[in-house]
């Protein structure tokens, strides 16, 4: 069985996310998605509109996804690859070269992004930003 892993926040799921997951799943037999926790996003200076638990729930419902695990640090990737017997690491090509250190452990593939869509664009179009703190009524 060929195992694939990818990482992301996966906030405000859109066509680009689904295309990435579909293409990543096609590279193997089993896809693990590692989702940034709310605490890790805060460390990165980001805030997802949707909570980690809700993003995890949504990803688990997507037919291309076999497993969802939390991303809590930048440094966990080697451990995740080793502990989950990963054969292929996949990221969007906006990260090209940033994860080449994983080539000692598995194949690393950077996939082209879907043009014209991103969570950042959606937030911008809606007048939202990562720095905003939403109340429960605003969500």
mmCIF file of C-alpha atoms in Angstrom:
data_model
loop_
_atom_site.group_PDB
_atom_site.id
_atom_site.type_symbol
_atom_site.label_atom_id
_atom_site.label_comp_id
_atom_site.label_asym_id
_atom_site.label_seq_id
_atom_site.Cartn_x
_atom_site.Cartn_y
_atom_site.Cartn_z
ATOM 1 C CA UNK A 1 0.000 0.000 0.000
ATOM 2 C CA UNK A 2 1.354 3.415 -1.010
ATOM 3 C CA UNK A 3 0.732 6.078 1.659
ATOM 4 C CA UNK A 4 0.489 9.811 0.985
ATOM 5 C CA UNK A 5 0.453 12.764 3.396
ATOM 6 C CA UNK A 6 -0.316 16.458 3.004
ATOM 7 C CA UNK A 7 -0.532 19.397 5.407
ATOM 8 C CA UNK A 8 -2.596 22.543 5.690
ATOM 9 C CA UNK A 9 -5.046 24.650 7.627
ATOM 10 C CA UNK A 10 -7.946 23.791 5.286
ATOM 11 C CA UNK A 11 -10.061 26.728 6.432
ATOM 12 C CA UNK A 12 -13.123 27.695 4.370
ATOM 13 C CA UNK A 13 -12.887 24.547 2.222
ATOM 14 C CA UNK A 14 -13.041 25.424 -1.486
ATOM 15 C CA UNK A 15 -12.416 23.926 -4.932
ATOM 16 C CA UNK A 16 -8.653 24.349 -4.634
ATOM 17 C CA UNK A 17 -8.594 22.266 -1.453
ATOM 18 C CA UNK A 18 -10.685 19.511 -3.044
ATOM 19 C CA UNK A 19 -8.486 19.445 -6.162
ATOM 20 C CA UNK A 20 -5.357 19.160 -3.996
ATOM 21 C CA UNK A 21 -6.866 16.309 -1.983
ATOM 22 C CA UNK A 22 -8.065 14.502 -5.122
ATOM 23 C CA UNK A 23 -4.647 14.773 -6.806
ATOM 24 C CA UNK A 24 -2.822 13.771 -3.610
ATOM 25 C CA UNK A 25 -5.077 10.734 -3.149
ATOM 26 C CA UNK A 26 -4.428 9.676 -6.749
ATOM 27 C CA UNK A 27 -0.704 9.371 -5.942
ATOM 28 C CA UNK A 28 -1.294 6.424 -3.609
ATOM 29 C CA UNK A 29 -3.754 4.159 -1.850
ATOM 30 C CA UNK A 30 -4.131 5.949 1.484
ATOM 31 C CA UNK A 31 -4.219 9.722 2.168
ATOM 32 C CA UNK A 32 -3.455 11.268 5.536
ATOM 33 C CA UNK A 33 -4.239 14.959 5.956
ATOM 34 C CA UNK A 34 -2.420 16.772 8.727
ATOM 35 C CA UNK A 35 -4.459 19.807 9.786
ATOM 36 C CA UNK A 36 -3.026 22.796 11.644
ATOM 37 C CA UNK A 37 -4.462 23.025 15.145
ATOM 38 C CA UNK A 38 -5.918 26.307 16.359
ATOM 39 C CA UNK A 39 -2.979 26.663 18.764
ATOM 40 C CA UNK A 40 -0.416 26.075 16.003
ATOM 41 C CA UNK A 41 -2.166 28.606 13.765
ATOM 42 C CA UNK A 42 -1.928 31.139 16.612
ATOM 43 C CA UNK A 43 1.837 30.487 16.820
ATOM 44 C CA UNK A 44 2.046 31.180 13.064
ATOM 45 C CA UNK A 45 0.070 34.420 13.522
ATOM 46 C CA UNK A 46 -2.965 32.984 11.704
ATOM 47 C CA UNK A 47 -6.528 32.427 12.776
ATOM 48 C CA UNK A 48 -8.830 30.029 10.980
ATOM 49 C CA UNK A 49 -12.457 31.039 10.727
ATOM 50 C CA UNK A 50 -13.477 27.424 11.321
ATOM 51 C CA UNK A 51 -12.294 25.597 14.457
ATOM 52 C CA UNK A 52 -9.842 22.704 14.235
ATOM 53 C CA UNK A 53 -12.536 20.224 15.277
ATOM 54 C CA UNK A 54 -14.893 21.437 12.540
ATOM 55 C CA UNK A 55 -12.150 21.446 9.891
ATOM 56 C CA UNK A 56 -11.207 17.896 10.932
ATOM 57 C CA UNK A 57 -14.871 16.824 10.746
ATOM 58 C CA UNK A 58 -15.269 18.286 7.247
ATOM 59 C CA UNK A 59 -12.051 16.680 5.977
ATOM 60 C CA UNK A 60 -13.066 13.280 7.357
ATOM 61 C CA UNK A 61 -16.246 13.517 5.267
ATOM 62 C CA UNK A 62 -14.327 14.028 2.006
ATOM 63 C CA UNK A 63 -14.057 10.792 0.019
ATOM 64 C CA UNK A 64 -10.384 11.299 -0.885
ATOM 65 C CA UNK A 65 -9.275 11.491 2.771
ATOM 66 C CA UNK A 66 -8.523 8.351 4.786
ATOM 67 C CA UNK A 67 -7.058 9.851 7.986
ATOM 68 C CA UNK A 68 -6.900 13.282 9.627
ATOM 69 C CA UNK A 69 -4.294 14.086 12.265
ATOM 70 C CA UNK A 70 -3.362 17.357 13.984
ATOM 71 C CA UNK A 71 -0.375 19.499 13.055
ATOM 72 C CA UNK A 72 0.916 21.128 16.220
ATOM 73 C CA UNK A 73 4.506 22.095 15.299
ATOM 74 C CA UNK A 74 6.653 22.811 12.236
ATOM 75 C CA UNK A 75 9.036 20.059 13.316
ATOM 76 C CA UNK A 76 6.702 17.072 13.348
ATOM 77 C CA UNK A 77 6.854 16.230 9.631
ATOM 78 C CA UNK A 78 9.772 13.781 9.774
ATOM 79 C CA UNK A 79 8.152 12.003 12.729
ATOM 80 C CA UNK A 80 4.763 11.894 10.956
ATOM 81 C CA UNK A 81 6.354 10.421 7.820
ATOM 82 C CA UNK A 82 8.224 7.782 9.819
ATOM 83 C CA UNK A 83 5.436 6.843 12.249
ATOM 84 C CA UNK A 84 2.811 6.593 9.492
ATOM 85 C CA UNK A 85 5.064 4.787 6.973
ATOM 86 C CA UNK A 86 4.497 7.547 4.405
ATOM 87 C CA UNK A 87 5.770 7.048 0.852
ATOM 88 C CA UNK A 88 4.791 10.425 -0.667
ATOM 89 C CA UNK A 89 4.652 13.926 0.849
ATOM 90 C CA UNK A 90 2.497 16.378 -1.140
ATOM 91 C CA UNK A 91 2.191 20.157 -0.876
ATOM 92 C CA UNK A 92 1.076 23.005 -3.104
ATOM 93 C CA UNK A 93 3.802 24.450 -5.313
ATOM 94 C CA UNK A 94 3.732 27.733 -3.403
ATOM 95 C CA UNK A 95 5.864 25.765 -0.892
ATOM 96 C CA UNK A 96 8.272 24.456 -3.565
ATOM 97 C CA UNK A 97 11.646 23.562 -2.083
ATOM 98 C CA UNK A 98 10.613 24.204 1.537
ATOM 99 C CA UNK A 99 10.162 20.511 2.352
ATOM 100 C CA UNK A 100 12.953 18.989 0.278
ATOM 101 C CA UNK A 101 14.581 17.836 3.542
ATOM 102 C CA UNK A 102 11.918 15.097 3.575
ATOM 103 C CA UNK A 103 13.418 13.541 0.428
ATOM 104 C CA UNK A 104 15.642 11.488 2.756
ATOM 105 C CA UNK A 105 12.463 9.817 4.078
ATOM 106 C CA UNK A 106 9.950 9.764 1.207
ATOM 107 C CA UNK A 107 9.138 11.155 -2.229
ATOM 108 C CA UNK A 108 8.277 14.882 -2.163
ATOM 109 C CA UNK A 109 5.839 16.277 -4.729
ATOM 110 C CA UNK A 110 4.704 19.892 -5.137
ATOM 111 C CA UNK A 111 1.391 20.206 -6.990
ATOM 112 C CA UNK A 112 0.281 23.328 -8.889
ATOM 113 C CA UNK A 113 -2.241 25.491 -7.063
ATOM 114 C CA UNK A 114 -5.722 26.023 -8.437
ATOM 115 C CA UNK A 115 -5.757 29.422 -10.131
ATOM 116 C CA UNK A 116 -8.139 32.117 -8.931
ATOM 117 C CA UNK A 117 -9.075 30.660 -5.538
ATOM 118 C CA UNK A 118 -7.556 30.606 -2.062
ATOM 119 C CA UNK A 119 -8.737 30.990 1.503
ATOM 120 C CA UNK A 120 -6.825 34.281 1.646
ATOM 121 C CA UNK A 121 -8.765 35.541 -1.394
ATOM 122 C CA UNK A 122 -12.103 34.443 0.085
ATOM 123 C CA UNK A 123 -11.310 36.196 3.376
ATOM 124 C CA UNK A 124 -10.226 39.327 1.498
ATOM 125 C CA UNK A 125 -13.376 39.308 -0.650
ATOM 126 C CA UNK A 126 -15.503 38.950 2.502
ATOM 127 C CA UNK A 127 -13.593 41.680 4.326
ATOM 128 C CA UNK A 128 -12.135 39.229 6.837
ATOM 129 C CA UNK A 129 -8.517 38.873 7.923
ATOM 130 C CA UNK A 130 -6.484 36.380 9.938
ATOM 131 C CA UNK A 131 -6.021 38.935 12.691
ATOM 132 C CA UNK A 132 -9.729 39.403 13.362
ATOM 133 C CA UNK A 133 -11.185 37.689 16.395
ATOM 134 C CA UNK A 134 -14.756 36.593 15.759
ATOM 135 C CA UNK A 135 -17.384 36.211 18.402
ATOM 136 C CA UNK A 136 -19.536 33.083 18.358
ATOM 137 C CA UNK A 137 -22.415 35.164 16.920
ATOM 138 C CA UNK A 138 -20.257 36.204 13.944
ATOM 139 C CA UNK A 139 -19.262 32.661 12.974
#
